[in-house]
PDB file of C-alpha atoms in Angstrom:
ATOM      1  CA  MET A   1      82.224 109.453  69.182  1.00 61.00           C
ATOM      2  CA  MET A   2      83.869 112.759  70.061  1.00 68.00           C
ATOM      3  CA  ILE A   3      85.405 112.910  73.507  1.00 85.00           C
ATOM      4  CA  SER A   4      85.318 116.199  75.404  1.00 88.00           C
ATOM      5  CA  LYS A   5      88.451 118.113  76.301  1.00 91.00           C
ATOM      6  CA  ILE A   6      87.336 118.092  79.932  1.00 94.00           C
ATOM      7  CA  VAL A   7      87.355 114.286  80.010  1.00 93.00           C
ATOM      8  CA  VAL A   8      90.736 114.129  78.259  1.00 93.00           C
ATOM      9  CA  LYS A   9      92.171 116.596  80.754  1.00 96.00           C
ATOM     10  CA  TYR A  10      90.757 114.592  83.675  1.00 96.00           C
ATOM     11  CA  ILE A  11      92.311 111.345  82.421  1.00 96.00           C
ATOM     12  CA  GLN A  12      95.637 113.109  81.866  1.00 96.00           C
ATOM     13  CA  SER A  13      95.510 114.453  85.423  1.00 97.00           C
ATOM     14  CA  LEU A  14      95.447 110.867  86.738  1.00 97.00           C
ATOM     15  CA  HIS A  15      99.006 110.331  85.594  1.00 95.00           C
ATOM     16  CA  ALA A  16      99.946 112.291  88.756  1.00 97.00           C
ATOM     17  CA  LYS A  17      99.963 110.244  91.983  1.00 97.00           C
ATOM     18  CA  LYS A  18      98.256 112.918  94.087  1.00 98.00           C
ATOM     19  CA  ASN A  19      95.288 112.961  91.719  1.00 98.00           C
ATOM     20  CA  ARG A  20      95.044 109.155  91.567  1.00 98.00           C
ATOM     21  CA  ASP A  21      95.127 109.040  95.362  1.00 97.00           C
ATOM     22  CA  ALA A  22      92.474 111.740  95.666  1.00 98.00           C
ATOM     23  CA  GLU A  23      90.174 109.913  93.243  1.00 98.00           C
ATOM     24  CA  GLY A  24      90.984 106.399  94.465  1.00 98.00           C
ATOM     25  CA  VAL A  25      91.563 105.149  90.935  1.00 98.00           C
ATOM     26  CA  PHE A  26      94.256 103.972  88.526  1.00 98.00           C
ATOM     27  CA  ILE A  27      94.727 103.830  84.752  1.00 97.00           C
ATOM     28  CA  ALA A  28      95.178 100.685  82.679  1.00 97.00           C
ATOM     29  CA  GLU A  29      96.308 101.098  79.078  1.00 96.00           C
ATOM     30  CA  GLY A  30      96.400  98.603  76.246  1.00 94.00           C
ATOM     31  CA  ASP A  31      94.195  95.831  74.958  1.00 93.00           C
ATOM     32  CA  LYS A  32      95.508  92.881  77.003  1.00 94.00           C
ATOM     33  CA  LEU A  33      95.948  94.830  80.238  1.00 96.00           C
ATOM     34  CA  VAL A  34      92.431  96.252  80.181  1.00 96.00           C
ATOM     35  CA  ARG A  35      90.977  92.836  79.396  1.00 96.00           C
ATOM     36  CA  GLU A  36      92.824  91.283  82.347  1.00 96.00           C
ATOM     37  CA  PHE A  37      91.175  93.684  84.797  1.00 97.00           C
ATOM     38  CA  LEU A  38      87.753  93.275  83.191  1.00 96.00           C
ATOM     39  CA  LYS A  39      88.064  89.482  83.420  1.00 96.00           C
ATOM     40  CA  GLU A  40      88.843  89.851  87.137  1.00 96.00           C
ATOM     41  CA  LYS A  41      85.522  91.713  87.555  1.00 94.00           C
ATOM     42  CA  PHE A  42      86.975  95.200  88.004  1.00 96.00           C
ATOM     43  CA  ILE A  43      84.189  97.652  87.155  1.00 95.00           C
ATOM     44  CA  PRO A  44      85.612 100.577  85.156  1.00 96.00           C
ATOM     45  CA  ARG A  45      84.765 104.138  85.990  1.00 96.00           C
ATOM     46  CA  PHE A  46      85.674 104.965  82.399  1.00 96.00           C
ATOM     47  CA  LEU A  47      86.366 102.586  79.522  1.00 96.00           C
ATOM     48  CA  PHE A  48      87.558 104.057  76.227  1.00 96.00           C
ATOM     49  CA  VAL A  49      87.995 101.662  73.316  1.00 96.00           C
ATOM     50  CA  THR A  50      88.262 101.661  69.543  1.00 95.00           C
ATOM     51  CA  GLU A  51      85.364 100.387  67.446  1.00 94.00           C
ATOM     52  CA  GLU A  52      87.495  97.391  66.485  1.00 94.00           C
ATOM     53  CA  TRP A  53      88.061  96.477  70.157  1.00 94.00           C
ATOM     54  CA  LEU A  54      84.360  96.897  70.908  1.00 93.00           C
ATOM     55  CA  GLN A  55      83.362  94.513  68.141  1.00 93.00           C
ATOM     56  CA  ARG A  56      85.928  91.919  69.201  1.00 93.00           C
ATOM     57  CA  TYR A  57      85.266  92.011  72.941  1.00 93.00           C
ATOM     58  CA  SER A  58      81.632  93.041  73.203  1.00 88.00           C
ATOM     59  CA  ASP A  59      81.131  90.399  75.906  1.00 89.00           C
ATOM     60  CA  LEU A  60      83.620  92.202  78.172  1.00 89.00           C
ATOM     61  CA  ALA A  61      82.775  95.782  77.256  1.00 84.00           C
ATOM     62  CA  GLY A  62      79.607  96.345  79.248  1.00 83.00           C
ATOM     63  CA  GLU A  63      77.611  99.551  79.262  1.00 84.00           C
ATOM     64  CA  LYS A  64      80.534 101.788  80.208  1.00 85.00           C
ATOM     65  CA  ALA A  65      82.490 101.289  76.981  1.00 94.00           C
ATOM     66  CA  MET A  66      82.858 104.495  74.992  1.00 94.00           C
ATOM     67  CA  PRO A  67      84.092 104.203  71.380  1.00 94.00           C
ATOM     68  CA  VAL A  68      86.894 106.679  70.631  1.00 94.00           C
ATOM     69  CA  THR A  69      89.645 107.048  68.061  1.00 92.00           C
ATOM     70  CA  ALA A  70      93.188 105.758  68.457  1.00 89.00           C
ATOM     71  CA  MET A  71      94.305 109.393  68.476  1.00 89.00           C
ATOM     72  CA  ASP A  72      92.073 110.116  71.475  1.00 91.00           C
ATOM     73  CA  LEU A  73      93.563 107.147  73.315  1.00 93.00           C
ATOM     74  CA  GLN A  74      97.053 108.431  72.633  1.00 91.00           C
ATOM     75  CA  LYS A  75      96.141 111.877  74.005  1.00 91.00           C
ATOM     76  CA  MET A  76      94.868 110.379  77.256  1.00 94.00           C
ATOM     77  CA  GLY A  77      97.541 107.743  77.765  1.00 92.00           C
ATOM     78  CA  THR A  78     101.282 107.371  78.041  1.00 90.00           C
ATOM     79  CA  LEU A  79     101.947 104.593  75.533  1.00 88.00           C
ATOM     80  CA  LYS A  80     103.823 105.687  72.446  1.00 82.00           C
ATOM     81  CA  THR A  81     102.625 102.835  70.253  1.00 83.00           C
ATOM     82  CA  PRO A  82      98.984 102.717  69.051  1.00 76.00           C
ATOM     83  CA  HIS A  83      96.630 100.736  71.267  1.00 88.00           C
ATOM     84  CA  GLN A  84      92.935  99.978  71.464  1.00 94.00           C
ATOM     85  CA  ALA A  85      91.788 100.413  75.044  1.00 96.00           C
ATOM     86  CA  LEU A  86      92.228 102.608  78.107  1.00 97.00           C
ATOM     87  CA  ALA A  87      90.317 102.259  81.365  1.00 97.00           C
ATOM     88  CA  VAL A  88      90.078 104.042  84.692  1.00 97.00           C
ATOM     89  CA  PHE A  89      89.383 101.558  87.472  1.00 98.00           C
ATOM     90  CA  PRO A  90      88.612 102.136  91.150  1.00 97.00           C
ATOM     91  CA  ARG A  91      91.127 100.589  93.511  1.00 97.00           C
ATOM     92  CA  LYS A  92      90.183  97.467  95.415  1.00 93.00           C
ATOM     93  CA  ALA A  93      89.330  97.817  99.067  1.00 95.00           C
ATOM     94  CA  GLU A  94      92.050  96.611 101.442  1.00 95.00           C
ATOM     95  CA  GLN A  95      91.760  92.901 102.234  1.00 95.00           C
ATOM     96  CA  ALA A  96      92.915  91.005 105.326  1.00 95.00           C
ATOM     97  CA  ILE A  97      96.440  89.604 105.029  1.00 95.00           C
ATOM     98  CA  ASP A  98      96.664  85.806 105.047  1.00 94.00           C
ATOM     99  CA  ILE A  99      99.484  84.897 107.443  1.00 95.00           C
ATOM    100  CA  ARG A 100      99.185  81.212 106.501  1.00 95.00           C
ATOM    101  CA  ALA A 101     100.986  81.917 103.239  1.00 96.00           C
ATOM    102  CA  TRP A 102     103.986  83.802 101.862  1.00 98.00           C
ATOM    103  CA  ILE A 103     104.098  87.587 102.083  1.00 98.00           C
ATOM    104  CA  VAL A 104     106.560  89.779 100.191  1.00 98.00           C
ATOM    105  CA  ALA A 105     108.011  92.823 101.955  1.00 98.00           C
ATOM    106  CA  LEU A 106     109.626  95.545  99.848  1.00 98.00           C
ATOM    107  CA  ASP A 107     112.044  98.104 101.236  1.00 98.00           C
ATOM    108  CA  ALA A 108     112.294 101.226  99.049  1.00 97.00           C
ATOM    109  CA  ILE A 109     112.002  99.637  95.609  1.00 98.00           C
ATOM    110  CA  GLN A 110     112.288 102.640  93.293  1.00 97.00           C
ATOM    111  CA  ASP A 111     112.174 101.440  89.694  1.00 97.00           C
ATOM    112  CA  PRO A 112     108.658 101.095  88.188  1.00 97.00           C
ATOM    113  CA  GLY A 113     109.794  98.218  85.963  1.00 96.00           C
ATOM    114  CA  ASN A 114     111.187  96.337  88.941  1.00 97.00           C
ATOM    115  CA  MET A 115     108.033  96.927  90.949  1.00 98.00           C
ATOM    116  CA  GLY A 116     105.771  95.748  88.167  1.00 98.00           C
ATOM    117  CA  THR A 117     107.880  92.651  87.563  1.00 98.00           C
ATOM    118  CA  ILE A 118     107.868  91.807  91.277  1.00 98.00           C
ATOM    119  CA  ILE A 119     104.065  92.018  91.332  1.00 98.00           C
ATOM    120  CA  ARG A 120     103.837  89.850  88.212  1.00 98.00           C
ATOM    121  CA  THR A 121     106.290  87.317  89.673  1.00 98.00           C
ATOM    122  CA  ALA A 122     104.386  87.210  92.965  1.00 98.00           C
ATOM    123  CA  ASP A 123     101.242  86.398  90.992  1.00 98.00           C
ATOM    124  CA  TRP A 124     103.100  83.594  89.179  1.00 98.00           C
ATOM    125  CA  PHE A 125     104.047  81.987  92.494  1.00 98.00           C
ATOM    126  CA  GLY A 126     100.582  82.451  94.010  1.00 97.00           C
ATOM    127  CA  ILE A 127     101.613  85.171  96.467  1.00 98.00           C
ATOM    128  CA  LYS A 128      98.601  87.347  97.217  1.00 97.00           C
ATOM    129  CA  ASN A 129     100.094  90.054  99.434  1.00 98.00           C
ATOM    130  CA  ILE A 130     102.953  92.506  99.044  1.00 98.00           C
ATOM    131  CA  ILE A 131     103.627  95.031 101.797  1.00 98.00           C
ATOM    132  CA  ALA A 132     105.861  97.900 100.735  1.00 98.00           C
ATOM    133  CA  SER A 133     107.574 100.688 102.618  1.00 98.00           C
ATOM    134  CA  PRO A 134     106.038 104.141 102.009  1.00 98.00           C
ATOM    135  CA  ASP A 135     109.091 105.178  99.947  1.00 97.00           C
ATOM    136  CA  THR A 136     108.541 102.334  97.475  1.00 98.00           C
ATOM    137  CA  VAL A 137     107.290 103.393  94.038  1.00 98.00           C
ATOM    138  CA  ASP A 138     103.494 103.665  93.723  1.00 98.00           C
ATOM    139  CA  CYS A 139     102.023 100.395  92.464  1.00 98.00           C
ATOM    140  CA  TYR A 140      99.434 102.459  90.539  1.00 98.00           C
ATOM    141  CA  ASN A 141     102.079 104.381  88.631  1.00 97.00           C
ATOM    142  CA  PRO A 142     101.087 103.769  84.959  1.00 95.00           C
ATOM    143  CA  LYS A 143     104.521 102.256  84.222  1.00 95.00           C
ATOM    144  CA  VAL A 144     104.144  99.849  87.148  1.00 98.00           C
ATOM    145  CA  VAL A 145     100.606  98.879  86.139  1.00 98.00           C
ATOM    146  CA  GLN A 146     101.853  98.234  82.608  1.00 96.00           C
ATOM    147  CA  ALA A 147     104.747  96.073  83.824  1.00 97.00           C
ATOM    148  CA  THR A 148     102.433  93.896  85.954  1.00 98.00           C
ATOM    149  CA  MET A 149     100.694  92.685  82.770  1.00 96.00           C
ATOM    150  CA  GLY A 150      97.437  92.476  84.722  1.00 96.00           C
ATOM    151  CA  SER A 151      98.799  90.739  87.827  1.00 98.00           C
ATOM    152  CA  LEU A 152      97.885  93.779  89.923  1.00 98.00           C
ATOM    153  CA  ALA A 153      94.308  92.532  89.604  1.00 97.00           C
ATOM    154  CA  ARG A 154      95.208  89.491  91.712  1.00 97.00           C
ATOM    155  CA  VAL A 155      97.968  90.747  94.035  1.00 98.00           C
ATOM    156  CA  GLN A 156      97.286  93.190  96.861  1.00 98.00           C
ATOM    157  CA  VAL A 157      99.933  95.847  97.515  1.00 98.00           C
ATOM    158  CA  LEU A 158      99.784  97.693 100.822  1.00 98.00           C
ATOM    159  CA  TYR A 159     102.044 100.526 101.949  1.00 98.00           C
ATOM    160  CA  LYS A 160     103.101 100.369 105.592  1.00 97.00           C
ATOM    161  CA  ASN A 161     106.151 101.277 107.646  1.00 97.00           C
ATOM    162  CA  PRO A 162     108.137  97.984 107.876  1.00 96.00           C
ATOM    163  CA  GLU A 163     109.527  98.832 111.315  1.00 95.00           C
ATOM    164  CA  ASP A 164     105.936  98.918 112.575  1.00 96.00           C
ATOM    165  CA  TRP A 165     104.313  95.939 110.869  1.00 96.00           C
ATOM    166  CA  LEU A 166     107.096  93.327 110.590  1.00 96.00           C
ATOM    167  CA  PRO A 167     107.198  92.676 114.372  1.00 95.00           C
ATOM    168  CA  THR A 168     103.411  92.192 114.475  1.00 95.00           C
ATOM    169  CA  ILE A 169     103.205  89.234 112.062  1.00 95.00           C
ATOM    170  CA  PRO A 170     104.162  85.839 113.550  1.00 96.00           C
ATOM    171  CA  LEU A 171     106.158  84.643 110.554  1.00 97.00           C
ATOM    172  CA  PRO A 172     109.917  84.278 110.012  1.00 97.00           C
ATOM    173  CA  VAL A 173     111.495  87.065 107.955  1.00 98.00           C
ATOM    174  CA  TYR A 174     113.918  85.982 105.226  1.00 98.00           C
ATOM    175  CA  GLY A 175     116.104  88.898 104.182  1.00 98.00           C
ATOM    176  CA  ALA A 176     117.682  88.858 100.719  1.00 97.00           C
ATOM    177  CA  MET A 177     121.317  89.832 101.259  1.00 95.00           C
ATOM    178  CA  LEU A 178     124.653  89.716  99.456  1.00 91.00           C
ATOM    179  CA  SER A 179     125.897  87.478 102.255  1.00 91.00           C
ATOM    180  CA  GLY A 180     123.775  84.926 104.058  1.00 95.00           C
ATOM    181  CA  GLU A 181     122.676  81.298 103.984  1.00 96.00           C
ATOM    182  CA  ASN A 182     122.846  79.665 100.556  1.00 97.00           C
ATOM    183  CA  ILE A 183     119.298  79.617  99.143  1.00 96.00           C
ATOM    184  CA  TYR A 184     119.979  76.291  97.403  1.00 95.00           C
ATOM    185  CA  GLU A 185     120.606  74.604 100.745  1.00 95.00           C
ATOM    186  CA  LEU A 186     117.296  75.667 102.288  1.00 95.00           C
ATOM    187  CA  PRO A 187     114.117  73.544 102.181  1.00 95.00           C
ATOM    188  CA  LYS A 188     110.932  74.807 100.557  1.00 95.00           C
ATOM    189  CA  LEU A 189     108.600  76.480 103.051  1.00 95.00           C
ATOM    190  CA  LYS A 190     104.835  76.973 103.041  1.00 95.00           C
ATOM    191  CA  LYS A 191     104.893  80.415 104.647  1.00 97.00           C
ATOM    192  CA  GLY A 192     107.112  83.296 105.651  1.00 98.00           C
ATOM    193  CA  ILE A 193     108.005  86.883 104.800  1.00 98.00           C
ATOM    194  CA  LEU A 194     110.491  87.472 101.999  1.00 98.00           C
ATOM    195  CA  LEU A 195     112.137  90.874 102.407  1.00 98.00           C
ATOM    196  CA  ILE A 196     113.650  92.498  99.304  1.00 98.00           C
ATOM    197  CA  GLY A 197     115.725  95.656  99.691  1.00 97.00           C
ATOM    198  CA  ASN A 198     116.389  98.748  97.627  1.00 95.00           C
ATOM    199  CA  GLU A 199     118.035  98.244  94.212  1.00 91.00           C
ATOM    200  CA  GLY A 200     121.232 100.075  95.182  1.00 90.00           C
ATOM    201  CA  LYS A 201     121.391 100.071  98.975  1.00 93.00           C
ATOM    202  CA  GLY A 202     119.790  96.769  99.918  1.00 94.00           C
ATOM    203  CA  ILE A 203     117.817  96.365 103.126  1.00 97.00           C
ATOM    204  CA  ARG A 204     118.131  99.410 105.383  1.00 96.00           C
ATOM    205  CA  ASP A 205     120.014  99.118 108.680  1.00 96.00           C
ATOM    206  CA  ALA A 206     116.909  99.743 110.790  1.00 96.00           C
ATOM    207  CA  LEU A 207     115.330  96.518 109.471  1.00 97.00           C
ATOM    208  CA  GLN A 208     118.351  94.268 110.022  1.00 95.00           C
ATOM    209  CA  PRO A 209     117.372  93.281 113.606  1.00 97.00           C
ATOM    210  CA  LEU A 210     113.943  92.163 112.347  1.00 97.00           C
ATOM    211  CA  ILE A 211     115.383  89.582 109.948  1.00 98.00           C
ATOM    212  CA  THR A 212     115.078  85.970 111.147  1.00 98.00           C
ATOM    213  CA  LYS A 213     117.393  84.508 108.520  1.00 97.00           C
ATOM    214  CA  ARG A 214     119.678  86.183 105.995  1.00 98.00           C
ATOM    215  CA  ILE A 215     119.636  84.395 102.657  1.00 98.00           C
ATOM    216  CA  THR A 216     121.641  84.801  99.487  1.00 97.00           C
ATOM    217  CA  ILE A 217     121.948  83.565  95.915  1.00 97.00           C
ATOM    218  CA  PRO A 218     125.568  82.403  95.544  1.00 95.00           C
ATOM    219  CA  ARG A 219     127.564  84.480  93.071  1.00 93.00           C
ATOM    220  CA  LYS A 220     129.720  82.639  90.563  1.00 92.00           C
ATOM    221  CA  GLY A 221     130.704  85.515  88.255  1.00 95.00           C
ATOM    222  CA  GLY A 222     131.811  89.110  88.600  1.00 93.00           C
ATOM    223  CA  ALA A 223     128.505  91.014  88.734  1.00 91.00           C
ATOM    224  CA  GLU A 224     128.258  93.272  91.773  1.00 86.00           C
ATOM    225  CA  SER A 225     124.609  92.425  92.441  1.00 86.00           C
ATOM    226  CA  LEU A 226     121.378  91.115  90.934  1.00 90.00           C
ATOM    227  CA  ASN A 227     118.418  93.151  89.768  1.00 93.00           C
ATOM    228  CA  ALA A 228     115.853  93.214  92.630  1.00 95.00           C
ATOM    229  CA  ALA A 229     113.082  91.646  90.568  1.00 97.00           C
ATOM    230  CA  THR A 230     115.405  88.948  89.224  1.00 97.00           C
ATOM    231  CA  ALA A 231     116.640  88.129  92.722  1.00 96.00           C
ATOM    232  CA  PHE A 232     113.062  87.886  93.971  1.00 98.00           C
ATOM    233  CA  ALA A 233     112.136  85.453  91.192  1.00 98.00           C
ATOM    234  CA  ILE A 234     115.112  83.184  91.946  1.00 97.00           C
ATOM    235  CA  LEU A 235     114.473  83.253  95.697  1.00 97.00           C
ATOM    236  CA  ALA A 236     110.751  82.569  95.280  1.00 97.00           C
ATOM    237  CA  SER A 237     111.424  79.622  92.984  1.00 97.00           C
ATOM    238  CA  HIS A 238     113.563  77.955  95.659  1.00 96.00           C
ATOM    239  CA  LEU A 239     111.546  78.870  98.759  1.00 96.00           C
ATOM    240  CA  ILE A 240     107.967  78.348  97.644  1.00 95.00           C
ATOM    241  CA  PRO A 241     106.722  74.770  97.156  1.00 92.00           C
TER     242      PRO A 241
END
């Protein structure tokens, strides 16, 4: 099936945040990623797939699937390697935050790979809510979506000013710092807020008074710091039962 230039141009426009925000949508590229969202009952606004994909996953495709060529998919997407599916999904409506469980707070995480890995790691540990500062990278950035490997379908990411919302939630705030209480000496906890700071600057000064307990991963070698996503994974593995 031939795809119109207008449609291609529209999909390309969604690589820009302002256009995604205006439309209330995001792009998922690649066979596995698209299937993850479809399995989680996301209803695509557009679903472009190769004939091969359509034959293999006809049970997932639904009526919206439009067969296109691999070349068309490459024109619309950002992936350099050939792939078989691209979808435009509407964003989920905001859900209530469960304060009986762990919440992740992000302060100015900038790297799309880090953000995607944090979302994926949160999903691994059963964390359903991430609240990020407005200057954190957009969770619907195509590179972030790709790095989540589909976990964005199960983890809610909200953008709020941490100075405003942290004091309103009756949970202890554990701030990941270079100096603090040894994470290996703390017990596992059923709930709390785990605050992860910017990759280079850490947690901003304005948030320091809101931290209940400063925690750290003891350093044994000479590295200056840990990658934010790596630090989050280590902390989560020792805090979450």
